[in-house]
Coordinates of C-alpha atoms and ligand atoms in Angstrom, one line a residue:
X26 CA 156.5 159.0 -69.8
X27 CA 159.0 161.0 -68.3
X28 CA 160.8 158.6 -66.7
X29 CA 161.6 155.4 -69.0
X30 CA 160.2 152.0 -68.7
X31 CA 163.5 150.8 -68.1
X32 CA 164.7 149.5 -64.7
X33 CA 161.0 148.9 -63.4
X34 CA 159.9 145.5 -62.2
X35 CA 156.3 144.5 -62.6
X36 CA 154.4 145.7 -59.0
X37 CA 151.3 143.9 -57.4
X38 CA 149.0 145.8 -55.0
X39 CA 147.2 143.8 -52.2
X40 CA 143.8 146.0 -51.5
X41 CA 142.3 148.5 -53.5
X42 CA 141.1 151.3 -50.9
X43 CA 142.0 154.6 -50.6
X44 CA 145.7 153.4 -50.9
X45 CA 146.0 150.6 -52.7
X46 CA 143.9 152.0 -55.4
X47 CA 145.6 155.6 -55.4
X48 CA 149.4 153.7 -55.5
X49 CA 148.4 151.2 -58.2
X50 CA 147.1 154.1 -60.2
X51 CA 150.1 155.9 -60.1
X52 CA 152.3 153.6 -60.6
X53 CA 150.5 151.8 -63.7
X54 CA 150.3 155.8 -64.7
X55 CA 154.5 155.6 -64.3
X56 CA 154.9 153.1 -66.3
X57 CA 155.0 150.0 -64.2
X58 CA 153.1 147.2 -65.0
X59 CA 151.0 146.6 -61.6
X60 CA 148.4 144.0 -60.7
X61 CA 145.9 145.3 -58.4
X62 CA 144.3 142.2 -56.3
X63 CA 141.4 142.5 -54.0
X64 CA 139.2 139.9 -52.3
X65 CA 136.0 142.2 -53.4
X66 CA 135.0 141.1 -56.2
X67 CA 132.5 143.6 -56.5
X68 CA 135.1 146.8 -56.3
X69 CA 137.3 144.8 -58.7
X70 CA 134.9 144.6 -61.4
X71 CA 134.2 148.5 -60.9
X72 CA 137.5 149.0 -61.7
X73 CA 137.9 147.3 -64.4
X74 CA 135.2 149.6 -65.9
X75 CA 137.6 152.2 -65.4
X76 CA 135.6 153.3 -62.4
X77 CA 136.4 154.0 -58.4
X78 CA 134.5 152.3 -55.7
X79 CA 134.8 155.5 -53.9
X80 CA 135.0 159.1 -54.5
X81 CA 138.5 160.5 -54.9
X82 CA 139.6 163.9 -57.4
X83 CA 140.3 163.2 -60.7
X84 CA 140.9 159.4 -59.5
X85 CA 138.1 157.8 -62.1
X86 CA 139.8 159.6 -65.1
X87 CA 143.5 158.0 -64.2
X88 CA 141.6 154.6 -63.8
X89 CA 139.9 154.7 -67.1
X90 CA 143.2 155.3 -68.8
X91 CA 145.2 153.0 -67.3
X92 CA 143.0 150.0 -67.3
X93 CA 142.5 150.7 -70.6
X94 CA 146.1 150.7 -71.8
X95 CA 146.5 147.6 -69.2
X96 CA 149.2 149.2 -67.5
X97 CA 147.1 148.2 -64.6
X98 CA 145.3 145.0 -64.1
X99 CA 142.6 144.4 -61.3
X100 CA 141.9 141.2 -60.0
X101 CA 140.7 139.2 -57.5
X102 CA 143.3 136.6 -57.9
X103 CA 146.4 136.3 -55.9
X104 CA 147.4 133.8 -58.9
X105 CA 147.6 136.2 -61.4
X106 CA 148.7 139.0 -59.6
X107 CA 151.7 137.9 -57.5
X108 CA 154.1 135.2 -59.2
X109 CA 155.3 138.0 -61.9
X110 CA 155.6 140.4 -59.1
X111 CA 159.7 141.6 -57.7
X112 CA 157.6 143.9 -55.1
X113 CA 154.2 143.5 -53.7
X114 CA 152.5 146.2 -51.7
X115 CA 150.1 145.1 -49.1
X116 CA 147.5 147.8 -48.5
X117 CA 144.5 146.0 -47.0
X118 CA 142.4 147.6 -44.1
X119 CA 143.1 147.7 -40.4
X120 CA 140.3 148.4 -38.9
X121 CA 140.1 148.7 -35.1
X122 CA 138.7 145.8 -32.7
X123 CA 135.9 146.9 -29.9
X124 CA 139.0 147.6 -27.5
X125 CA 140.8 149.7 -29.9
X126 CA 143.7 147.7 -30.7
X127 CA 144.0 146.8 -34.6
X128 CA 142.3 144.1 -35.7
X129 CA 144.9 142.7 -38.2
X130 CA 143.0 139.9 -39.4
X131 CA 143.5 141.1 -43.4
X132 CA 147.5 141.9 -43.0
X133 CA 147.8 138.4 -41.9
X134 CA 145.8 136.9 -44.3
X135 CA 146.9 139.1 -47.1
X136 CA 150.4 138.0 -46.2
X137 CA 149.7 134.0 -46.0
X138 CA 148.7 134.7 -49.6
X139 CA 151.3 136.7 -50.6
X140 CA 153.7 134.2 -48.9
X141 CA 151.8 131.3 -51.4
X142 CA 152.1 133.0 -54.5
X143 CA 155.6 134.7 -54.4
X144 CA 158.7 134.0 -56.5
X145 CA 161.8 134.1 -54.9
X146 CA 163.6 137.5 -53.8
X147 CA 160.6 139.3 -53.8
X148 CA 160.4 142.2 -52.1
X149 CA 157.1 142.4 -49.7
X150 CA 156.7 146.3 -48.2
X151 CA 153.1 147.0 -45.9
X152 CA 151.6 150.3 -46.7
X153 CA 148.9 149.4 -43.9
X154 CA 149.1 151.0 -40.7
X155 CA 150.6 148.5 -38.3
X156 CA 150.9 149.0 -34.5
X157 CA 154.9 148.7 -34.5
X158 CA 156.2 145.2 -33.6
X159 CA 153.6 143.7 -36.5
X160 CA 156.3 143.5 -39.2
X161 CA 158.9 141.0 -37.5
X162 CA 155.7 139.3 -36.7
X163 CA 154.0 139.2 -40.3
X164 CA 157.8 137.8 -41.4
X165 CA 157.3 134.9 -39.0
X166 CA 153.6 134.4 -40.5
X167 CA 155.3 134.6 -43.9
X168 CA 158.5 132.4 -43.1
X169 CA 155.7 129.7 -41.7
X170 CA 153.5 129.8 -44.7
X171 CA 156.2 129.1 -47.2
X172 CA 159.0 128.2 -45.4
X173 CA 161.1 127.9 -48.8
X174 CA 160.1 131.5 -50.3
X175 CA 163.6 133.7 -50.0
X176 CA 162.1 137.6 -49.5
X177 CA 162.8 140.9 -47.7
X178 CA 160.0 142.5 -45.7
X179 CA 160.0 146.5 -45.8
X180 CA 157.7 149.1 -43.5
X181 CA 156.2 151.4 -46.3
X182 CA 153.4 153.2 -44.3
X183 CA 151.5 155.6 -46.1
X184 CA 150.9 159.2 -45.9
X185 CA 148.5 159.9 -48.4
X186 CA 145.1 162.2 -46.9
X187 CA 141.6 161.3 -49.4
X188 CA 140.6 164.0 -51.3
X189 CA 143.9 164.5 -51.6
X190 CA 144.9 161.0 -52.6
X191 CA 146.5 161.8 -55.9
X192 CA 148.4 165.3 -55.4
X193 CA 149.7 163.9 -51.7
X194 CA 151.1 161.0 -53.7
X195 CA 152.7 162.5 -56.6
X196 CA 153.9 165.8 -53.9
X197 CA 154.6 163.6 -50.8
X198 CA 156.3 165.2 -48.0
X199 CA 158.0 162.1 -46.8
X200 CA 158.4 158.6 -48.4
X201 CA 159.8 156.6 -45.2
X202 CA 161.2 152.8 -45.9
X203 CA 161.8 150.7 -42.7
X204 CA 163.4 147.4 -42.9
X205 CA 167.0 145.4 -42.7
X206 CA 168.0 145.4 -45.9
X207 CA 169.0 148.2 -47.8
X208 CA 168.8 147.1 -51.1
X209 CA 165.3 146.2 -50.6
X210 CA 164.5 149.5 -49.3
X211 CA 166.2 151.1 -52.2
X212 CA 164.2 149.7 -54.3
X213 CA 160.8 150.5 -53.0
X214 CA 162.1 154.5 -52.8
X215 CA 162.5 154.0 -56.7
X216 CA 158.6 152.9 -56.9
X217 CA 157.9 156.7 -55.6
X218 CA 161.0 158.6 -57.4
X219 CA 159.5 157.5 -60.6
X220 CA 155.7 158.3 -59.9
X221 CA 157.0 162.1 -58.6
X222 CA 159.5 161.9 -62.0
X223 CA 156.2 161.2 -63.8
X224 CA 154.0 163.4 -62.2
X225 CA 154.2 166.5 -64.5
X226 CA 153.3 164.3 -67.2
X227 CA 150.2 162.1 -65.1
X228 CA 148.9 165.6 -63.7
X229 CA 150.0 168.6 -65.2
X230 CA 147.4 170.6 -63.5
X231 CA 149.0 170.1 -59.9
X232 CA 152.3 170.7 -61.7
X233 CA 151.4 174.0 -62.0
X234 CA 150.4 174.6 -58.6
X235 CA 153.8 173.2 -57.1
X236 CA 156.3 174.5 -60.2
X237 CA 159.1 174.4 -59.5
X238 CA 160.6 171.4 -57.6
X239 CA 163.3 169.6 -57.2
X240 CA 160.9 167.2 -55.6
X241 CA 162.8 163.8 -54.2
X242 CA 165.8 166.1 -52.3
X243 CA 165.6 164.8 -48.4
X244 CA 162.2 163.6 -48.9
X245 CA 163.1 159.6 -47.9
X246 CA 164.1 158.6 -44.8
X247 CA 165.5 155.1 -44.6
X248 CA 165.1 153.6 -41.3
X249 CA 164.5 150.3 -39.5
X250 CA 161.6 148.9 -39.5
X251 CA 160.1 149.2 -35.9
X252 CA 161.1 153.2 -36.5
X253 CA 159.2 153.0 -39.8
X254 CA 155.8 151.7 -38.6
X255 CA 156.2 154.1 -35.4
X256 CA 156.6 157.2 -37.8
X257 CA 153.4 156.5 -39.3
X258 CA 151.3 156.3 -36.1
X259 CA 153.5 158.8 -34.5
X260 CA 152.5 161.4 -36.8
X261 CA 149.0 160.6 -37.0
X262 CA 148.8 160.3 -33.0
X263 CA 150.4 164.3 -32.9
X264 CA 148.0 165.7 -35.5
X265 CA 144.9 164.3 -33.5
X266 CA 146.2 165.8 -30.8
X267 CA 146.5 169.0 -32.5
X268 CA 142.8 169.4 -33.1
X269 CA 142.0 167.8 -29.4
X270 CA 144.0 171.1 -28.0
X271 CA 142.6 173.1 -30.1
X272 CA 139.4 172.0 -29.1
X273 CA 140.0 172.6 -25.3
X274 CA 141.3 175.5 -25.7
X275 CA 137.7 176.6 -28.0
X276 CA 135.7 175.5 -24.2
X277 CA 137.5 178.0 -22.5
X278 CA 137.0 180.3 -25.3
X279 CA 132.9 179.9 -24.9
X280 CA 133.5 180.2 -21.2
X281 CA 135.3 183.8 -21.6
X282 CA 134.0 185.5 -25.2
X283 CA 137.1 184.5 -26.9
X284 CA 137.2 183.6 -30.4
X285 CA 138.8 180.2 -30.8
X286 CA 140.1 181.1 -34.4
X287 CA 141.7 184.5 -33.8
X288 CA 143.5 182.5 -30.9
X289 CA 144.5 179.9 -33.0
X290 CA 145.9 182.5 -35.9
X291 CA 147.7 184.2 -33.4
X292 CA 149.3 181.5 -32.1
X293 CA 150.3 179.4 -35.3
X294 CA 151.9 182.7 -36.3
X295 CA 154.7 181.3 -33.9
X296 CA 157.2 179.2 -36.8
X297 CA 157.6 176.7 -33.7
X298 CA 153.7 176.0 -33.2
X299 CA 152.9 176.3 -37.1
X300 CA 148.7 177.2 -37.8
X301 CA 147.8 173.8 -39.5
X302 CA 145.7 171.4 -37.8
X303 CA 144.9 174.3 -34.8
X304 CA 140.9 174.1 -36.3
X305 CA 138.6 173.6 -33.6
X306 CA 135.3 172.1 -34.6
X307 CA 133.4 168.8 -34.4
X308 CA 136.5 166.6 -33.7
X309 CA 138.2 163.9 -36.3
X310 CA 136.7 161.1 -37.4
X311 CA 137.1 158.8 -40.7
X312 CA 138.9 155.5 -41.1
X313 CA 142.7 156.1 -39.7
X314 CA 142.8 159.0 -37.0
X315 CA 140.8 157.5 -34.3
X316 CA 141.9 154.2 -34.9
X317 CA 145.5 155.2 -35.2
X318 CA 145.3 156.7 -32.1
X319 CA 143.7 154.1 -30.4
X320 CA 146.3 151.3 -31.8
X321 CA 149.1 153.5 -30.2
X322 CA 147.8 153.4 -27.0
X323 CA 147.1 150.1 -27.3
X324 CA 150.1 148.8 -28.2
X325 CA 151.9 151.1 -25.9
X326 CA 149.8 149.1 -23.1
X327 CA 151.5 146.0 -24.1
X328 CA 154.8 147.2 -23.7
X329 CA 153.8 148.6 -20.3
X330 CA 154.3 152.2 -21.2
X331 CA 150.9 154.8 -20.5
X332 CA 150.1 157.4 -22.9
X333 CA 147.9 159.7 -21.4
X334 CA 148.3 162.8 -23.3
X335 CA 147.1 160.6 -26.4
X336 CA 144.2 158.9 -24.3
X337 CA 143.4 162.7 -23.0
X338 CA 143.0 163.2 -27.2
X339 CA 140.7 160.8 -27.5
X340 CA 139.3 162.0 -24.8
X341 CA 138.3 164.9 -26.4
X342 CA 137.4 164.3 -29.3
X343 CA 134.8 162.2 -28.4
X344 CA 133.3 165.0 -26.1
X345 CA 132.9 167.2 -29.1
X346 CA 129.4 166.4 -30.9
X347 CA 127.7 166.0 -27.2
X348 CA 129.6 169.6 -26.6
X349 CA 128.2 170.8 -29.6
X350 CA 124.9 169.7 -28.8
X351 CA 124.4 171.0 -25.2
X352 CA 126.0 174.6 -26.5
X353 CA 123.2 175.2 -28.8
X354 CA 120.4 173.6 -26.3
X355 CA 121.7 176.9 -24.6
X356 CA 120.1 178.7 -27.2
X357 CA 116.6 176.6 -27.9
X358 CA 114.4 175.4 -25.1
X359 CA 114.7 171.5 -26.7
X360 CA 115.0 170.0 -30.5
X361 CA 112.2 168.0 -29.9
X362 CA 110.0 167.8 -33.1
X363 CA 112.0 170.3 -34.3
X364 CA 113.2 170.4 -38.0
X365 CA 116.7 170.5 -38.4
X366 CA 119.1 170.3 -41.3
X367 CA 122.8 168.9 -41.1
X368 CA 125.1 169.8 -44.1
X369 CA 127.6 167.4 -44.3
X370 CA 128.5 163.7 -43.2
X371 CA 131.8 162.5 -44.9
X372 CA 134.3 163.2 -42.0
X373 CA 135.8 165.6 -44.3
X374 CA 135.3 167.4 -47.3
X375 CA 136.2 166.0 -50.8
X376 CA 135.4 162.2 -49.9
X377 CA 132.4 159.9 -49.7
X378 CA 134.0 158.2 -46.6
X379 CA 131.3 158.5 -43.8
X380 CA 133.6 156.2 -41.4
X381 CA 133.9 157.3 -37.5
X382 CA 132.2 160.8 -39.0
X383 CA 131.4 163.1 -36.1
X384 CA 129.2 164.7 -38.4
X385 CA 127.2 161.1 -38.8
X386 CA 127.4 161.8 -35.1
X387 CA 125.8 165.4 -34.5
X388 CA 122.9 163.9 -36.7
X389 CA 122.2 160.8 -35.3
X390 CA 122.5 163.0 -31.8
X391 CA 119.9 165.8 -32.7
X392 CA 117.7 162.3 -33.6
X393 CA 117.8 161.1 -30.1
X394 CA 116.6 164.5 -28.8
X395 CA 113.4 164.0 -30.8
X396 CA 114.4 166.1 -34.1
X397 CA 113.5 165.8 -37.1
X398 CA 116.4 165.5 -39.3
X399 CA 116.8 166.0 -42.7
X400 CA 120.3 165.7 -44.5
X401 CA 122.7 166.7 -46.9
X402 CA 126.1 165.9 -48.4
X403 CA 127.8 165.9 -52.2
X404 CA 129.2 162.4 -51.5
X405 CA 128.7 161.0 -48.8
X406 CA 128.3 156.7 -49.0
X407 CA 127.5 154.4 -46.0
X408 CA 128.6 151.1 -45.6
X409 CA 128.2 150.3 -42.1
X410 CA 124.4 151.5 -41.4
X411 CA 126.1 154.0 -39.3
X412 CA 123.7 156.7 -39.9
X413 CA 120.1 156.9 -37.9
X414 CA 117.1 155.5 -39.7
X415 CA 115.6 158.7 -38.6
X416 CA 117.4 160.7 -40.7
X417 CA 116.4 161.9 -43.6
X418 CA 118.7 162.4 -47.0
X419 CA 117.8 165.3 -49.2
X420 CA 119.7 165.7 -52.6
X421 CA 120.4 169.5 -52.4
X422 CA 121.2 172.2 -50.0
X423 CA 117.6 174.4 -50.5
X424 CA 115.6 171.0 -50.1
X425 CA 117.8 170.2 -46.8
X426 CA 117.1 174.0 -44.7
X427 CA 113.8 174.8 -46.3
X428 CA 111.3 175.6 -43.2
X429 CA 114.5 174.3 -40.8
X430 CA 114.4 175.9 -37.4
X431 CA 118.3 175.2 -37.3
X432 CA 120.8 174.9 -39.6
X433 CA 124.0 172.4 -38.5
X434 CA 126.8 172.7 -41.0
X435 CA 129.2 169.7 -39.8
X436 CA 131.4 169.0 -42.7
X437 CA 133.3 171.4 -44.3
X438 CA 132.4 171.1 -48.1
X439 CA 133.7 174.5 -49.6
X440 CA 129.7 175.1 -51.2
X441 CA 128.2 175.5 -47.8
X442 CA 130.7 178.7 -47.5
X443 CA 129.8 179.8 -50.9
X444 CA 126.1 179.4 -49.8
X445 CA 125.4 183.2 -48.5
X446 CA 124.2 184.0 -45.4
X447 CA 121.0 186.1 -47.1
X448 CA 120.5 182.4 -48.7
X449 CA 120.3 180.5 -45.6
X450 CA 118.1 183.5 -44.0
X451 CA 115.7 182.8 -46.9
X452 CA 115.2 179.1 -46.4
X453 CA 115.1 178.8 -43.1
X454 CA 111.7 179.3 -40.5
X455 CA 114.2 179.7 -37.8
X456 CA 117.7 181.5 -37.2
X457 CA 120.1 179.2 -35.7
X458 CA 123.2 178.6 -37.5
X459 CA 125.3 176.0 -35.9
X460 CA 128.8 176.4 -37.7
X461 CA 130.6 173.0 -36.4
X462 CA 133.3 173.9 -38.3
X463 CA 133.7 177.2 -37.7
X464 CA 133.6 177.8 -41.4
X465 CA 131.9 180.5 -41.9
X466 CA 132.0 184.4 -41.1
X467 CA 130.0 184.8 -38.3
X468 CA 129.8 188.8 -38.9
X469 CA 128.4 188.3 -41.9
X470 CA 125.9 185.8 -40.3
X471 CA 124.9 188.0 -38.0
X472 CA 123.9 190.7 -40.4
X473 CA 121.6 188.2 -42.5
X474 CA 119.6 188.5 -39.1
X475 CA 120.8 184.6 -38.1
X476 CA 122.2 183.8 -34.6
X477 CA 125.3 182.1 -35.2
X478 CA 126.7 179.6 -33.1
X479 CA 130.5 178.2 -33.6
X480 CA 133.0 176.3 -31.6
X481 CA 134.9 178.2 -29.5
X482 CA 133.5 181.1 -30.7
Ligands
NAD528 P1 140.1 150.4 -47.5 O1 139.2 149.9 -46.4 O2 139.6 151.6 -48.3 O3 140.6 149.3 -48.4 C1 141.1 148.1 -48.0 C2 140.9 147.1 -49.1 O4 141.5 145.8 -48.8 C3 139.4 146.7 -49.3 O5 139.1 146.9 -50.7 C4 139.3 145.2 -49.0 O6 138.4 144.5 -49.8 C5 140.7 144.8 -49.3 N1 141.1 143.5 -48.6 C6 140.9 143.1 -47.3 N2 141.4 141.9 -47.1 C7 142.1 141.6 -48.3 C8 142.9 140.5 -48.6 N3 143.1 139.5 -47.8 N4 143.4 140.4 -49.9 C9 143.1 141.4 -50.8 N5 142.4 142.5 -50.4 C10 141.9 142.6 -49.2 O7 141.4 150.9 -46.7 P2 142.3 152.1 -47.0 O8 141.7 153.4 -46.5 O9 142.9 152.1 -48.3 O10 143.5 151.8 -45.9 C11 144.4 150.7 -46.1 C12 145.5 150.9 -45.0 O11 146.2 152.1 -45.2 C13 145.0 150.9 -43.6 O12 145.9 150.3 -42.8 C14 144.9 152.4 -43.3 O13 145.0 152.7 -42.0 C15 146.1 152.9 -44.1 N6 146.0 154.3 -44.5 C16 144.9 154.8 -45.0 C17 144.8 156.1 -45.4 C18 143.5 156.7 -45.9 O14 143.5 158.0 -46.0 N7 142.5 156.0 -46.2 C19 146.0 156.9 -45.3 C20 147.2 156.4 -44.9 C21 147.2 155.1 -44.5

């Protein structure tokens, strides 16, 4: 390794999801010795097989090499993983309760058994999104559980996007550490200034792409820890509203002939606006934006403070599948037993994660309209029985829009682009093209004699 082996205390990561996973990974690929402990049994023995839960990029190939070389060990046992451990990372869900406050139900149990297991001194940082306020409380929960255990509690929330787990982790923009004591936070830095030391040598693939770097300059902020956890849901709360003005701004562009995306190149050409995240479309979904967003409204609520640009977001967002839906009724007398196709239903491209999809959405919509639905995506796994009974799975694109009367593409997966109009022409009985993501060019769409249909455009 690039970095020596030298200076690095043995890690254990609490959760292996998206995060916890992705982090152990890397640092295990680093050259720490980590213990990886999750209560699923089932996800731990998976990994020990070398293989992910859950689809990430070139995430099973990492596993495989460092369970084998037991850099990293997976677990389900708090008993094996902790006691050795000078810093543990808690990365276990927070998923959102019916009101849409967190439900923090696994910090604070993943923090009574941390609390259990812990030598003294150790250092106990939370990669979990917490509404801010939940640290000083999880160090009361901690303090009560073992009231003997000396410790230092850091915020550590995490950046990283799926299907991008590995490169945002080895290339992060921002590492931020929140907490009282500096040495503490110092040393939870140095986890990530030896994974992006090592990260040449773990991916040199990547390297190429971000060659050259001087990679840690100005990347950490240290900062308390109410500042640290509102960073996280800050940032997260501004992108969702990104997409929710862009997605106002693509209604009044239907209303007037605009085109939502010229509009939107124009103005992220401004260096104060900036283009990314200006993509109108379906709306975000998956397992942190709308739950983020709803936890910072929430816990702004307690403290008596109204966010109604955020709630106006949400707002929104919501709106979009039903907006989608009514725009194409526009176009087709009704979709009742009518076959129709839906490409996609991870809430993005590049992961299985079907969670708060909008594209789960549009499908389970066009099934309450009578449809008959038939679906498609590379990767997509379902947990939660979120998707309609009526609708059907298909294992390829051809099998999905043969005979369809419309075609809904509502992920964007980079082979429905590389798909060719002509193609879609050919499969289908009927020629509407619903392009939720505005993927596609609708000129060329057009000329394969199909009525294209965007949003906002
Ligand atoms: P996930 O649902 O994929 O994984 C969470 C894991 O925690 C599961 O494997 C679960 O079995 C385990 N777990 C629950 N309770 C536990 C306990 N008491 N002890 C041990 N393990 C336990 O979640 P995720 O997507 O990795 O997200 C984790 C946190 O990070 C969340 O707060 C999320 O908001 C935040 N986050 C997620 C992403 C992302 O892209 N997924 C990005 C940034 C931040």
């Amino acid at each position: 390794m690039g970095a020596t082996d030298t200076n690095k205390p043995n890690v254990a990561i609490v959760g292996a999801g998206y995060v916890g996973l992705t982090t152990a990974v890397l640092l295990a690929s680093s050259g720490y010795n980590t213990h990886l402990v999750d209560v699923d049994k089932e996800k731990v023995s998976k990994i020990k097989k070398g293989e992910s839960p859950f689809f990430e990029p070139n995430l099973d190939g990492l596993i495989k090499k460092v369970t084998s070389n037991k850099k990293l060990v997976p677990t389900s046992s708090y008993e094996e993983a902790v006691p050795q451990a000078e810093i543990v990372l808690s990365c276990v869900g927070t998923p959102d309760k019916a009101d849409g406050s967190s439900n923090l139900k696994y910090v604070f149990a993943a923090a009574r058994e941390i609390a259990q297991h812990a030598k003294d001194g150790t250092v106990i940082a939370q990669k979990s999104t917490v509404p801010v306020g939940t640290g000083r409380e999880l160090a009361k929960e901690i303090k009560a559980a073992n009231g003997q255990l000396g410790f230092h509690y850091v915020s550590n929330p995490e950046f990283l996007r799926e299907g991008a787990a590995i490169s945002d982790t080895l290339y992060p923009d921002r590492i931020v550490v929140g907490g009282d004591d500096k040495s503490s936070l110092e040393k939870v830095a140095q986890l990530y200034e030896h994974i992006i030391q090592s990260a040449s040598e773990i991916d040199p693939v990547l390297q190429k792409e971000y060659q050259p770097h001087e990679y840690i300059d100005g990347k950490i902020v240290y900062t308390t820890l109410e500042s640290a956890e509102l960073i996280k849901v800050t940032s997260n709360a501004f992108l969702a509203l990104k997409i929710s003005f862009a997605n106002s701004i693509a209604k009044l562009a239907d209303e007037v002939d605009g085109d939502i995306v010229g509009v939107m190149d124009g103005v992220g050409l401004d260096r104060r606006i900036g283009r990314a995240f200006l993509n109108a479309g379906r709306g975000y979904g998956g397992g942190c934006f709308p739950k983020d967003v709803s936890g910072l409204i929430a816990a702004a609520e307690k403290n008596n403070v109204s966010l109604e640009i955020i709630q106006a977001a949400t707002h929104v967002n919501s709106s979009m599948p039903g907006y989608i839906i009514d725009k194409v009724t526009k176009h087709t007398d009704s979709f009742k037993n009518k076959d129709i196709a839906v490409l996609g239903l991870s809430f993005k491209p590049a992961t299985s994660d079907t969670r708060r999809s909008p594209a789960v959405q549009i499908a389970n919509l066009l099934v309450d309209e009578g449809a008959s639905v038939r679906a498609y995506d590379p990767k997509a796994i379902f947990e939660d029985g979120d998707l309609s009974k009526g609708v059907a799975r298909e294992e390829t694109i051809d099998q999905t829009i043969k005979n369809a009367d419309a075609v809904f593409i509502a992920t964007d997966w980079p082979e429905f682009a590389a798909y060719q109009p002509e193609q879609y022409a050919q499969q289908m009985k009927g020629n509407l093209l619903v392009d939720c993501m505005n993927m596609l060019n609708k000129d060329e769409v057009a000329r394969a004699g199909l009525t294209y249909i965007g949003v906002g455009r």
